[in-house]
């Protein structure tokens, strides 16, 4: 089985965000970065799938030079190969452009049975790249997956549970499939020292727009139709009121105030 | 009309709730700004009953694709059908709820049309004939405004409850336009085998009232008290990641950056410190009540009403008072 996993590098949640205000994009170079937390679940699911069914894993990441770090981390966790996708022309891509480039890479890799992605990134936060990727490729679109029940590469079939409103939907789908996973699907493992040492020495292979046959008029800030035009810090919530006094009185006041909102039916 | 605003009506096997129609309200406001009309569009086995309600909630026209293959929701079937409508009529704007179904169809339709989209929108306005969409990024630390310059339609998913429900007027009616579009079963990728109803049936995103517990709740038994208050108020139970990671409550209850984003009318946070990643999921709630024994807990900065105290003492009192005042 050929398993692909999409990993995005994102600013560390603790890091100070640096914006390139005129272009509405992030200055990714000046920030501490990590693997998108949701993608750790995607990577772990790829590793578990290989353990359960055999196969090889290729990890891909689209991003600037330093996004190679997330791929090095994946190598330390023993993925079979990695592929960085990097070109100045890709900077500022919207979700469609990102999904289009990732789709080109998956086609070039060839014979992929299943692609794991995270549910969403913690920076752009849109949570739609996975579904767009599936739609572009015409592959099964399996989002919010909480459990992979079975994968039958020979029979070209996968059965998953999707955690949607009110419960889990059990879906059988054809392979190839793009599967976006939620937190809780597994417990991501940590790389060991030997893995880290080995990965440190590997040259990370890169593909650019030309290698992938990407139509550059469709990608990057210029080619994307979605543009971030304004960045603001949300207004602080109005100063709250601390209710003081005896617990009896506080409870009285609060229940009155909440009942007055006419929300409780 | 090419300048129309379209609202996708989601349903489950033909069943709708009033919330299915909520975006017709903001859709109408946007259409007024664009000098056009608000229309609903539906993909399903049968659309007539849904259309009737859509008119009552303000749609001037309903576009529908019907067929046996659309009986239950399937992302590929629904997106292909939705795309056929959007591509033919080219409305200016298409709005979807930011639910699992709405997001699936919006994302795939945008991709099939070759455009990006704006997701989990909390602000929508017409600016110079174009739609400006506002959404949270970086766990709510920033809001960004996005335009979708070349896209036809401009697609947005909208956070449930971000905009007011439209008024219902059952006397209204309108024209239903049915388009023939079918997908052969053999061309579809997925088949739903079964639906496993969650034992607790949490639907945090739709809940008007959420009572949430954090690490300060201390143990799984503490969540019984949280649940008691939630049940009394007809609300749902939320949780911080710390509570989920401690194994006191299932992940489906988690609110925050790596959990659910919610916007209830009342959010009562008990023993939650108010970490930025938790606030990311609930800071746009209308009224936030914080109960925490640490007066310096950051949650108080986001709270409408704060109570400094032990939730084990505060909650039973609140429950007692509510029971008395609500006659329950
Ligand atoms: C603040 C901000 C707001 C934005 N708003 C929008 C918007 O409203 N609409 C829009 O179209 N674009 C928007 N963008 C651009 C968008 O973030 C980028 O297109 C980004 O490349 C992909 O979107 P995402 O990070 O939201 O991914 P998500 O859809 O949240 O990611 C889902 C999964 O896809 C995979 N994935 C995503 N990106 C990559 C990658 N580069 N390499 C490998 N795997 C990947 C990962 O597995 C990830 O878990 C915004 C960007 C920023 C910084
Ligand atoms: C990438 C990333 C993603 C994350 N995603 C999320 C997310 O989605 N959701 C989320 O919630 N967190 C998330 N977190 C974790 C977040 O940073 C916090 O660690 C978490 O929210 C803390 O949970 P808490 O408030 O319950 O616990 P704590 O911070 O430990 O706070 C417990 C609070 O309870 C109070 N308390 C104790 N006893 C009592 C009592 N008897 N009565 C009243 N108050 C009491 C204490 O004063 C304290 O303020 C994320 C973190 C990272 C790095």
Tab-separated table of C-alpha atoms in Angstrom, chain A residues 11 13-14 17 19 26 37-38 94-96 119-120 122-128 131-133 135-136 138-144 149 159 161-174 176 182-184 217 222-244 247-248 250-259 261 263-265, chain B residues 73 75 79 99-100 103-104 107-108 110-112 114-117 119 132 135-151 185-198 201-203 208-209 233 241 245 251 254 257-259 265-266 268 277 283-289 300-308 313-314 317-318 320-322 325-326 328:
chain	number	residue	atom	x	y	z
A	11	UNK	CA	4.047	29.098	13.722
A	13	UNK	CA	1.210	28.741	19.090
A	14	UNK	CA	3.372	30.433	21.681
A	17	UNK	CA	3.029	36.269	14.925
A	19	UNK	CA	2.700	39.732	9.523
A	26	UNK	CA	2.800	35.700	7.281
A	37	UNK	CA	-0.643	19.760	15.759
A	38	UNK	CA	-3.427	17.999	13.794
A	94	UNK	CA	-4.977	30.350	-0.988
A	95	UNK	CA	-6.604	27.039	-0.120
A	96	UNK	CA	-7.437	26.174	-3.710
A	119	UNK	CA	-8.418	18.320	10.161
A	120	UNK	CA	-7.115	21.868	9.942
A	122	UNK	CA	-3.618	26.232	13.468
A	123	UNK	CA	-2.552	29.251	11.392
A	124	UNK	CA	-4.727	29.642	8.287
A	125	UNK	CA	-7.236	27.506	10.146
A	126	UNK	CA	-9.585	26.991	7.212
A	127	UNK	CA	-9.930	23.207	7.451
A	128	UNK	CA	-10.792	22.800	3.778
A	131	UNK	CA	-11.736	18.284	0.949
A	132	UNK	CA	-10.490	20.480	-1.895
A	133	UNK	CA	-7.661	18.045	-2.545
A	135	UNK	CA	-12.396	17.086	-5.114
A	136	UNK	CA	-9.542	18.133	-7.402
A	138	UNK	CA	-11.693	13.015	-7.829
A	139	UNK	CA	-10.724	10.759	-4.914
A	140	UNK	CA	-12.920	9.797	-1.980
A	141	UNK	CA	-13.420	12.739	0.362
A	142	UNK	CA	-13.387	11.513	3.956
A	143	UNK	CA	-13.320	14.341	6.466
A	144	UNK	CA	-13.457	14.453	10.310
A	149	UNK	CA	-11.875	0.615	10.544
A	159	UNK	CA	-14.083	1.940	5.857
A	161	UNK	CA	-15.951	6.506	11.030
A	162	UNK	CA	-16.554	10.211	10.568
A	163	UNK	CA	-17.275	12.191	13.739
A	164	UNK	CA	-20.050	14.527	12.692
A	165	UNK	CA	-22.819	16.348	14.547
A	166	UNK	CA	-24.638	13.946	16.839
A	167	UNK	CA	-22.563	10.828	16.253
A	168	UNK	CA	-20.296	8.794	14.017
A	169	UNK	CA	-21.101	8.072	10.409
A	170	UNK	CA	-19.625	4.824	9.104
A	171	UNK	CA	-18.606	5.246	5.491
A	172	UNK	CA	-17.238	2.793	2.980
A	173	UNK	CA	-15.286	4.426	0.203
A	174	UNK	CA	-13.243	3.604	-2.825
A	176	UNK	CA	-7.698	6.255	-3.438
A	182	UNK	CA	-9.321	14.578	14.101
A	183	UNK	CA	-7.585	14.671	17.430
A	184	UNK	CA	-8.110	11.540	19.473
A	217	UNK	CA	-0.828	31.672	-13.067
A	222	UNK	CA	-1.109	36.674	-7.649
A	223	UNK	CA	-2.905	33.562	-8.829
A	224	UNK	CA	-5.122	33.057	-5.780
A	225	UNK	CA	-8.578	34.555	-5.846
A	226	UNK	CA	-8.839	34.625	-2.044
A	227	UNK	CA	-6.964	37.495	-0.492
A	228	UNK	CA	-6.478	38.583	3.085
A	229	UNK	CA	-7.064	42.352	2.971
A	230	UNK	CA	-7.200	43.300	6.619
A	231	UNK	CA	-5.736	41.972	9.826
A	232	UNK	CA	-7.014	43.133	13.162
A	233	UNK	CA	-6.858	42.230	16.787
A	234	UNK	CA	-10.434	41.499	17.812
A	235	UNK	CA	-11.860	44.119	20.140
A	236	UNK	CA	-11.533	43.035	23.753
A	237	UNK	CA	-14.785	41.939	25.282
A	238	UNK	CA	-16.363	44.657	27.372
A	239	UNK	CA	-15.060	44.731	30.922
A	240	UNK	CA	-16.901	42.045	32.795
A	241	UNK	CA	-18.586	42.348	36.131
A	242	UNK	CA	-17.296	40.378	39.073
A	243	UNK	CA	-20.205	39.480	41.300
A	244	UNK	CA	-19.273	39.993	44.936
A	247	UNK	CA	-22.704	33.109	47.707
A	248	UNK	CA	-26.483	33.165	48.299
A	250	UNK	CA	-24.363	36.094	44.063
A	251	UNK	CA	-26.362	33.066	42.953
A	252	UNK	CA	-29.555	35.106	43.201
A	253	UNK	CA	-28.172	37.946	41.099
A	254	UNK	CA	-26.609	35.724	38.467
A	255	UNK	CA	-29.667	33.534	37.953
A	256	UNK	CA	-31.806	36.689	37.583
A	257	UNK	CA	-29.422	38.150	35.034
A	258	UNK	CA	-29.283	34.941	33.026
A	259	UNK	CA	-33.047	34.434	33.098
A	261	UNK	CA	-31.517	37.172	28.745
A	263	UNK	CA	-32.434	32.334	26.386
A	264	UNK	CA	-33.366	29.673	28.907
A	265	UNK	CA	-36.462	27.938	27.653
B	73	UNK	CA	-25.614	12.939	2.443
B	75	UNK	CA	-19.910	14.659	-0.136
B	79	UNK	CA	-20.956	18.704	-4.265
B	99	UNK	CA	-20.977	22.456	9.861
B	100	UNK	CA	-19.479	19.176	8.694
B	103	UNK	CA	-17.974	22.662	4.926
B	104	UNK	CA	-17.691	19.455	2.896
B	107	UNK	CA	-14.960	23.174	-0.059
B	108	UNK	CA	-15.508	20.570	-2.748
B	110	UNK	CA	-15.191	25.690	-4.619
B	111	UNK	CA	-12.470	23.281	-5.705
B	112	UNK	CA	-14.553	21.907	-8.590
B	114	UNK	CA	-11.442	26.290	-9.260
B	115	UNK	CA	-11.674	28.844	-6.448
B	116	UNK	CA	-10.726	29.256	-2.818
B	117	UNK	CA	-13.296	30.087	-0.197
B	119	UNK	CA	-14.411	29.504	6.099
B	132	UNK	CA	-15.917	41.133	2.553
B	135	UNK	CA	-12.962	35.320	10.200
B	136	UNK	CA	-10.798	34.426	13.147
B	137	UNK	CA	-7.258	33.172	12.636
B	138	UNK	CA	-4.556	31.992	14.997
B	139	UNK	CA	-6.898	30.751	17.600
B	140	UNK	CA	-8.897	33.932	17.683
B	141	UNK	CA	-5.921	36.161	18.427
B	142	UNK	CA	-6.509	37.902	15.148
B	143	UNK	CA	-9.405	38.502	12.864
B	144	UNK	CA	-8.743	38.710	9.170
B	145	UNK	CA	-10.888	40.085	6.397
B	146	UNK	CA	-10.856	38.123	3.197
B	147	UNK	CA	-12.110	38.958	-0.265
B	148	UNK	CA	-12.557	36.467	-3.024
B	149	UNK	CA	-11.956	38.738	-5.967
B	150	UNK	CA	-12.326	36.605	-9.035
B	151	UNK	CA	-14.525	33.862	-7.712
B	185	UNK	CA	-23.977	5.095	-8.564
B	186	UNK	CA	-20.864	3.623	-10.190
B	187	UNK	CA	-19.303	7.097	-10.365
B	188	UNK	CA	-19.782	7.763	-6.680
B	189	UNK	CA	-16.951	7.053	-4.280
B	190	UNK	CA	-18.724	6.622	-0.981
B	191	UNK	CA	-21.530	4.731	0.660
B	192	UNK	CA	-22.821	5.338	4.189
B	193	UNK	CA	-23.075	2.038	6.050
B	194	UNK	CA	-24.598	3.233	9.300
B	195	UNK	CA	-24.874	6.108	11.749
B	196	UNK	CA	-23.870	5.523	15.333
B	197	UNK	CA	-25.751	8.016	17.458
B	198	UNK	CA	-23.543	9.392	20.203
B	201	UNK	CA	-25.645	13.334	21.617
B	202	UNK	CA	-23.559	16.443	22.083
B	203	UNK	CA	-24.239	19.089	19.560
B	208	UNK	CA	-27.725	27.974	22.936
B	209	UNK	CA	-26.362	27.241	26.387
B	233	UNK	CA	-31.009	24.746	31.424
B	241	UNK	CA	-8.530	20.225	26.738
B	245	UNK	CA	-6.807	14.883	28.363
B	251	UNK	CA	-13.075	14.641	23.165
B	254	UNK	CA	-13.731	19.832	23.818
B	257	UNK	CA	-8.480	25.675	19.020
B	258	UNK	CA	-8.166	21.914	18.656
B	259	UNK	CA	-11.767	21.224	19.628
B	265	UNK	CA	-25.907	32.669	23.926
B	266	UNK	CA	-24.680	31.654	27.377
B	268	UNK	CA	-20.673	29.043	31.729
B	277	UNK	CA	-6.507	28.137	22.933
B	283	UNK	CA	-14.797	34.020	22.982
B	284	UNK	CA	-17.546	35.092	20.587
B	285	UNK	CA	-20.241	33.638	22.864
B	286	UNK	CA	-22.863	36.273	23.704
B	287	UNK	CA	-22.685	36.024	27.483
B	288	UNK	CA	-19.790	34.354	29.277
B	289	UNK	CA	-19.969	33.410	32.938
B	300	UNK	CA	-12.289	36.738	33.963
B	301	UNK	CA	-10.999	39.140	31.301
B	302	UNK	CA	-13.308	37.498	28.772
B	303	UNK	CA	-16.238	37.066	31.130
B	304	UNK	CA	-19.469	39.027	31.152
B	305	UNK	CA	-20.080	37.887	34.728
B	306	UNK	CA	-17.428	36.465	37.005
B	307	UNK	CA	-17.694	34.600	40.259
B	308	UNK	CA	-14.566	34.057	42.298
B	313	UNK	CA	-20.118	25.529	46.246
B	314	UNK	CA	-21.311	27.837	43.470
B	317	UNK	CA	-26.475	27.190	44.679
B	318	UNK	CA	-27.078	28.150	41.063
B	320	UNK	CA	-31.091	25.502	43.544
B	321	UNK	CA	-31.954	29.064	42.475
B	322	UNK	CA	-32.656	28.128	38.863
B	325	UNK	CA	-37.146	30.483	39.657
B	326	UNK	CA	-37.828	28.315	36.634
B	328	UNK	CA	-38.234	22.905	37.542
